[in-house]
PDB file of C-alpha atoms in Angstrom:
ATOM      1  CA  MET A   1     105.064 120.237 109.359  1.00 77.00           C
ATOM      2  CA  ARG A   2     108.529 118.717 109.550  1.00 78.00           C
ATOM      3  CA  THR A   3     109.397 120.918 112.522  1.00 83.00           C
ATOM      4  CA  ALA A   4     106.299 119.698 114.358  1.00 80.00           C
ATOM      5  CA  GLN A   5     107.218 116.100 113.592  1.00 79.00           C
ATOM      6  CA  GLN A   6     110.733 116.664 114.884  1.00 81.00           C
ATOM      7  CA  ILE A   7     109.410 118.177 118.121  1.00 81.00           C
ATOM      8  CA  LEU A   8     106.992 115.261 118.584  1.00 79.00           C
ATOM      9  CA  SER A   9     109.701 112.682 117.984  1.00 80.00           C
ATOM     10  CA  GLU A  10     112.023 114.373 120.475  1.00 80.00           C
ATOM     11  CA  PHE A  11     109.191 114.530 123.000  1.00 77.00           C
ATOM     12  CA  ALA A  12     108.485 110.819 122.515  1.00 79.00           C
ATOM     13  CA  ALA A  13     112.150 109.896 122.747  1.00 78.00           C
ATOM     14  CA  TYR A  14     113.330 112.079 125.595  1.00 77.00           C
ATOM     15  CA  GLY A  15     110.183 113.120 127.443  1.00 71.00           C
ATOM     16  CA  ALA A  16     109.012 116.631 128.209  1.00 63.00           C
ATOM     17  CA  CYS A  17     112.457 118.202 128.255  1.00 56.00           C
ATOM     18  CA  ALA A  18     113.904 117.975 124.778  1.00 48.00           C
ATOM     19  CA  GLU A  19     116.860 120.081 125.874  1.00 53.00           C
ATOM     20  CA  GLU A  20     118.174 117.130 127.890  1.00 53.00           C
ATOM     21  CA  ALA A  21     118.602 115.032 124.750  1.00 50.00           C
ATOM     22  CA  PRO A  22     122.160 113.970 124.074  1.00 54.00           C
ATOM     23  CA  LYS A  23     123.487 116.261 121.372  1.00 56.00           C
ATOM     24  CA  GLY A  24     126.767 114.430 120.870  1.00 57.00           C
ATOM     25  CA  GLU A  25     125.336 111.367 119.143  1.00 61.00           C
ATOM     26  CA  SER A  26     123.333 111.571 115.951  1.00 70.00           C
ATOM     27  CA  ASP A  27     119.976 109.834 115.565  1.00 76.00           C
ATOM     28  CA  VAL A  28     121.502 107.461 113.024  1.00 77.00           C
ATOM     29  CA  THR A  29     124.216 106.347 115.441  1.00 78.00           C
ATOM     30  CA  VAL A  30     121.680 105.708 118.198  1.00 77.00           C
ATOM     31  CA  PHE A  31     119.439 103.806 115.795  1.00 75.00           C
ATOM     32  CA  LEU A  32     122.274 101.623 114.511  1.00 73.00           C
ATOM     33  CA  ALA A  33     123.404 100.877 118.050  1.00 72.00           C
ATOM     34  CA  SER A  34     119.903  99.766 119.018  1.00 73.00           C
ATOM     35  CA  LEU A  35     119.690  97.308 116.127  1.00 69.00           C
ATOM     36  CA  SER A  36     121.895  94.776 117.854  1.00 67.00           C
ATOM     37  CA  SER A  37     119.281  94.213 120.563  1.00 68.00           C
ATOM     38  CA  ALA A  38     116.090  95.103 118.643  1.00 64.00           C
ATOM     39  CA  TRP A  39     115.381  91.463 117.811  1.00 60.00           C
ATOM     40  CA  LYS A  40     114.983  90.693 121.528  1.00 63.00           C
ATOM     41  CA  GLU A  41     112.007  93.018 121.814  1.00 65.00           C
ATOM     42  CA  GLY A  42     109.899  91.211 119.226  1.00 62.00           C
ATOM     43  CA  GLU A  43     108.473  92.440 115.958  1.00 59.00           C
ATOM     44  CA  ALA A  44     110.362  95.470 114.654  1.00 55.00           C
ATOM     45  CA  ARG A  45     108.190  96.091 111.615  1.00 59.00           C
ATOM     46  CA  PRO A  46     105.554  98.820 111.932  1.00 59.00           C
ATOM     47  CA  THR A  47     102.865  96.592 110.487  1.00 65.00           C
ATOM     48  CA  HIS A  48     102.754  93.076 111.794  1.00 66.00           C
ATOM     49  CA  ARG A  49     100.733  90.538 109.887  1.00 69.00           C
ATOM     50  CA  LYS A  50      98.797  87.973 111.837  1.00 73.00           C
ATOM     51  CA  GLN A  51      99.398  84.327 111.120  1.00 76.00           C
ATOM     52  CA  PRO A  52      96.667  82.828 108.942  1.00 78.00           C
ATOM     53  CA  LYS A  53      94.100  80.850 110.846  1.00 82.00           C
ATOM     54  CA  ALA A  54      93.931  77.130 110.280  1.00 83.00           C
ATOM     55  CA  LYS A  55      91.202  76.045 107.913  1.00 81.00           C
ATOM     56  CA  HIS A  56      88.301  74.374 109.624  1.00 79.00           C
ATOM     57  CA  TRP A  57      87.676  70.764 108.771  1.00 78.00           C
ATOM     58  CA  TRP A  58      84.070  70.495 109.837  1.00 79.00           C
ATOM     59  CA  ARG A  59      81.121  70.936 107.543  1.00 72.00           C
ATOM     60  CA  SER A  60      79.098  74.083 107.959  1.00 81.00           C
ATOM     61  CA  ARG A  61      76.184  72.820 105.898  1.00 82.00           C
ATOM     62  CA  VAL A  62      74.354  69.572 105.377  1.00 86.00           C
ATOM     63  CA  ASP A  63      75.842  67.505 102.558  1.00 86.00           C
ATOM     64  CA  PRO A  64      73.500  67.963  99.568  1.00 90.00           C
ATOM     65  CA  PHE A  65      74.616  64.641  98.073  1.00 92.00           C
ATOM     66  CA  ALA A  66      74.350  62.472 101.195  1.00 90.00           C
ATOM     67  CA  ASP A  67      71.309  60.587  99.866  1.00 91.00           C
ATOM     68  CA  ALA A  68      72.459  60.373  96.255  1.00 93.00           C
ATOM     69  CA  TRP A  69      76.188  59.705  96.734  1.00 95.00           C
ATOM     70  CA  SER A  70      75.875  55.926  96.433  1.00 95.00           C
ATOM     71  CA  VAL A  71      74.215  56.383  93.020  1.00 95.00           C
ATOM     72  CA  ILE A  72      76.855  58.917  91.944  1.00 95.00           C
ATOM     73  CA  GLU A  73      79.648  56.624  93.101  1.00 96.00           C
ATOM     74  CA  GLY A  74      78.134  53.780  91.079  1.00 96.00           C
ATOM     75  CA  TRP A  75      78.158  56.021  87.993  1.00 96.00           C
ATOM     76  CA  LEU A  76      81.781  56.965  88.674  1.00 95.00           C
ATOM     77  CA  ILE A  77      82.815  53.336  89.029  1.00 94.00           C
ATOM     78  CA  ALA A  78      81.068  52.454  85.764  1.00 95.00           C
ATOM     79  CA  GLU A  79      82.421  55.509  83.918  1.00 94.00           C
ATOM     80  CA  PRO A  80      85.437  56.986  85.720  1.00 90.00           C
ATOM     81  CA  GLY A  81      85.972  59.667  83.082  1.00 92.00           C
ATOM     82  CA  VAL A  82      82.473  61.165  83.231  1.00 95.00           C
ATOM     83  CA  SER A  83      82.388  64.863  84.056  1.00 95.00           C
ATOM     84  CA  ALA A  84      80.754  66.278  87.157  1.00 95.00           C
ATOM     85  CA  ASN A  85      78.554  68.401  84.900  1.00 95.00           C
ATOM     86  CA  GLU A  86      77.177  65.275  83.237  1.00 96.00           C
ATOM     87  CA  LEU A  87      76.606  63.697  86.657  1.00 96.00           C
ATOM     88  CA  MET A  88      74.711  66.809  87.726  1.00 95.00           C
ATOM     89  CA  ASP A  89      72.540  66.593  84.603  1.00 95.00           C
ATOM     90  CA  ARG A  90      71.749  62.966  85.418  1.00 95.00           C
ATOM     91  CA  LEU A  91      70.850  63.877  88.978  1.00 94.00           C
ATOM     92  CA  ALA A  92      68.618  66.716  87.775  1.00 94.00           C
ATOM     93  CA  ARG A  93      66.742  64.288  85.531  1.00 94.00           C
ATOM     94  CA  MET A  94      66.546  61.657  88.264  1.00 93.00           C
ATOM     95  CA  ILE A  95      65.601  63.925  91.217  1.00 92.00           C
ATOM     96  CA  PRO A  96      64.352  67.226  89.742  1.00 92.00           C
ATOM     97  CA  ASP A  97      63.033  68.573  93.043  1.00 91.00           C
ATOM     98  CA  ALA A  98      66.455  68.645  94.681  1.00 89.00           C
ATOM     99  CA  TYR A  99      68.879  69.198  91.791  1.00 91.00           C
ATOM    100  CA  ALA A 100      66.971  70.979  89.004  1.00 88.00           C
ATOM    101  CA  LYS A 101      68.632  74.361  89.627  1.00 89.00           C
ATOM    102  CA  LYS A 102      72.120  72.788  89.614  1.00 87.00           C
ATOM    103  CA  ALA A 103      73.160  75.118  92.436  1.00 91.00           C
ATOM    104  CA  GLN A 104      75.379  72.429  93.950  1.00 92.00           C
ATOM    105  CA  LEU A 105      77.491  71.839  90.846  1.00 94.00           C
ATOM    106  CA  ARG A 106      80.693  73.185  92.399  1.00 95.00           C
ATOM    107  CA  THR A 107      80.176  71.018  95.475  1.00 93.00           C
ATOM    108  CA  LEU A 108      79.711  67.972  93.260  1.00 95.00           C
ATOM    109  CA  GLN A 109      82.870  68.867  91.328  1.00 96.00           C
ATOM    110  CA  ARG A 110      84.836  68.956  94.581  1.00 94.00           C
ATOM    111  CA  ARG A 111      83.392  65.638  95.736  1.00 94.00           C
ATOM    112  CA  VAL A 112      84.156  63.965  92.402  1.00 96.00           C
ATOM    113  CA  LYS A 113      87.691  65.339  92.482  1.00 96.00           C
ATOM    114  CA  ALA A 114      88.230  63.994  96.011  1.00 94.00           C
ATOM    115  CA  TRP A 115      86.798  60.621  94.979  1.00 95.00           C
ATOM    116  CA  ARG A 116      89.195  60.423  92.020  1.00 95.00           C
ATOM    117  CA  VAL A 117      92.156  61.357  94.222  1.00 93.00           C
ATOM    118  CA  GLU A 118      91.288  58.523  96.585  1.00 93.00           C
ATOM    119  CA  ARG A 119      91.006  56.037  93.722  1.00 92.00           C
ATOM    120  CA  VAL A 120      94.396  57.093  92.362  1.00 91.00           C
ATOM    121  CA  LYS A 121      95.938  56.693  95.816  1.00 91.00           C
ATOM    122  CA  GLU A 122      94.454  53.207  96.017  1.00 89.00           C
ATOM    123  CA  MET A 123      95.837  52.328  92.593  1.00 87.00           C
ATOM    124  CA  VAL A 124      99.308  53.704  93.215  1.00 87.00           C
ATOM    125  CA  LEU A 125      99.744  52.903  96.879  1.00 85.00           C
ATOM    126  CA  GLY A 126      97.464  49.877  97.024  1.00 79.00           C
ATOM    127  CA  SER A 127     100.141  47.407  96.066  1.00 70.00           C
ATOM    128  CA  LEU A 128     102.638  49.108  98.370  1.00 73.00           C
ATOM    129  CA  ARG A 129     100.201  48.941 101.277  1.00 69.00           C
ATOM    130  CA  LYS A 130      99.511  45.265 100.649  1.00 67.00           C
ATOM    131  CA  HIS A 131     103.233  44.569 100.356  1.00 67.00           C
ATOM    132  CA  ALA A 132     103.941  46.448 103.603  1.00 70.00           C
ATOM    133  CA  ALA A 133     101.136  44.617 105.402  1.00 68.00           C
ATOM    134  CA  THR A 134     102.460  41.139 104.572  1.00 68.00           C
ATOM    135  CA  PRO A 135     105.380  40.046 106.746  1.00 66.00           C
ATOM    136  CA  THR A 136     108.560  39.207 104.890  1.00 61.00           C
ATOM    137  CA  GLU A 137     110.068  35.806 105.484  1.00 56.00           C
ATOM    138  CA  ALA A 138     113.720  35.727 106.443  1.00 49.00           C
TER     139      ALA A 138
END
């Protein structure tokens, strides 16, 4: 097997006539000499990984909470510490046809998390934004 591999590698390196291969230099010497310019030819690794694709920002489904979000937001304003699970229970009691199975719980959790992040940004950066918006008197 190794002999066949050696013959194939010589054929790939030197063409059909393996006898014409330079015998004076070892394979290691040739390899080390080629390293100085290997970076110019591109990827030297045998397996090249593709760059990850950018995440898409558009929605692929209709928002299941589009009609009820104003009610949910009112609950969050009144009780900022309420869990998304409790909000889902309230929705299931209020609109059992749409939310009885609670299949959208994870989506609601993400929406509540994003809402809370925005409120924190407003609290922390709100005063900085107002201060930056007002012109300073010299």
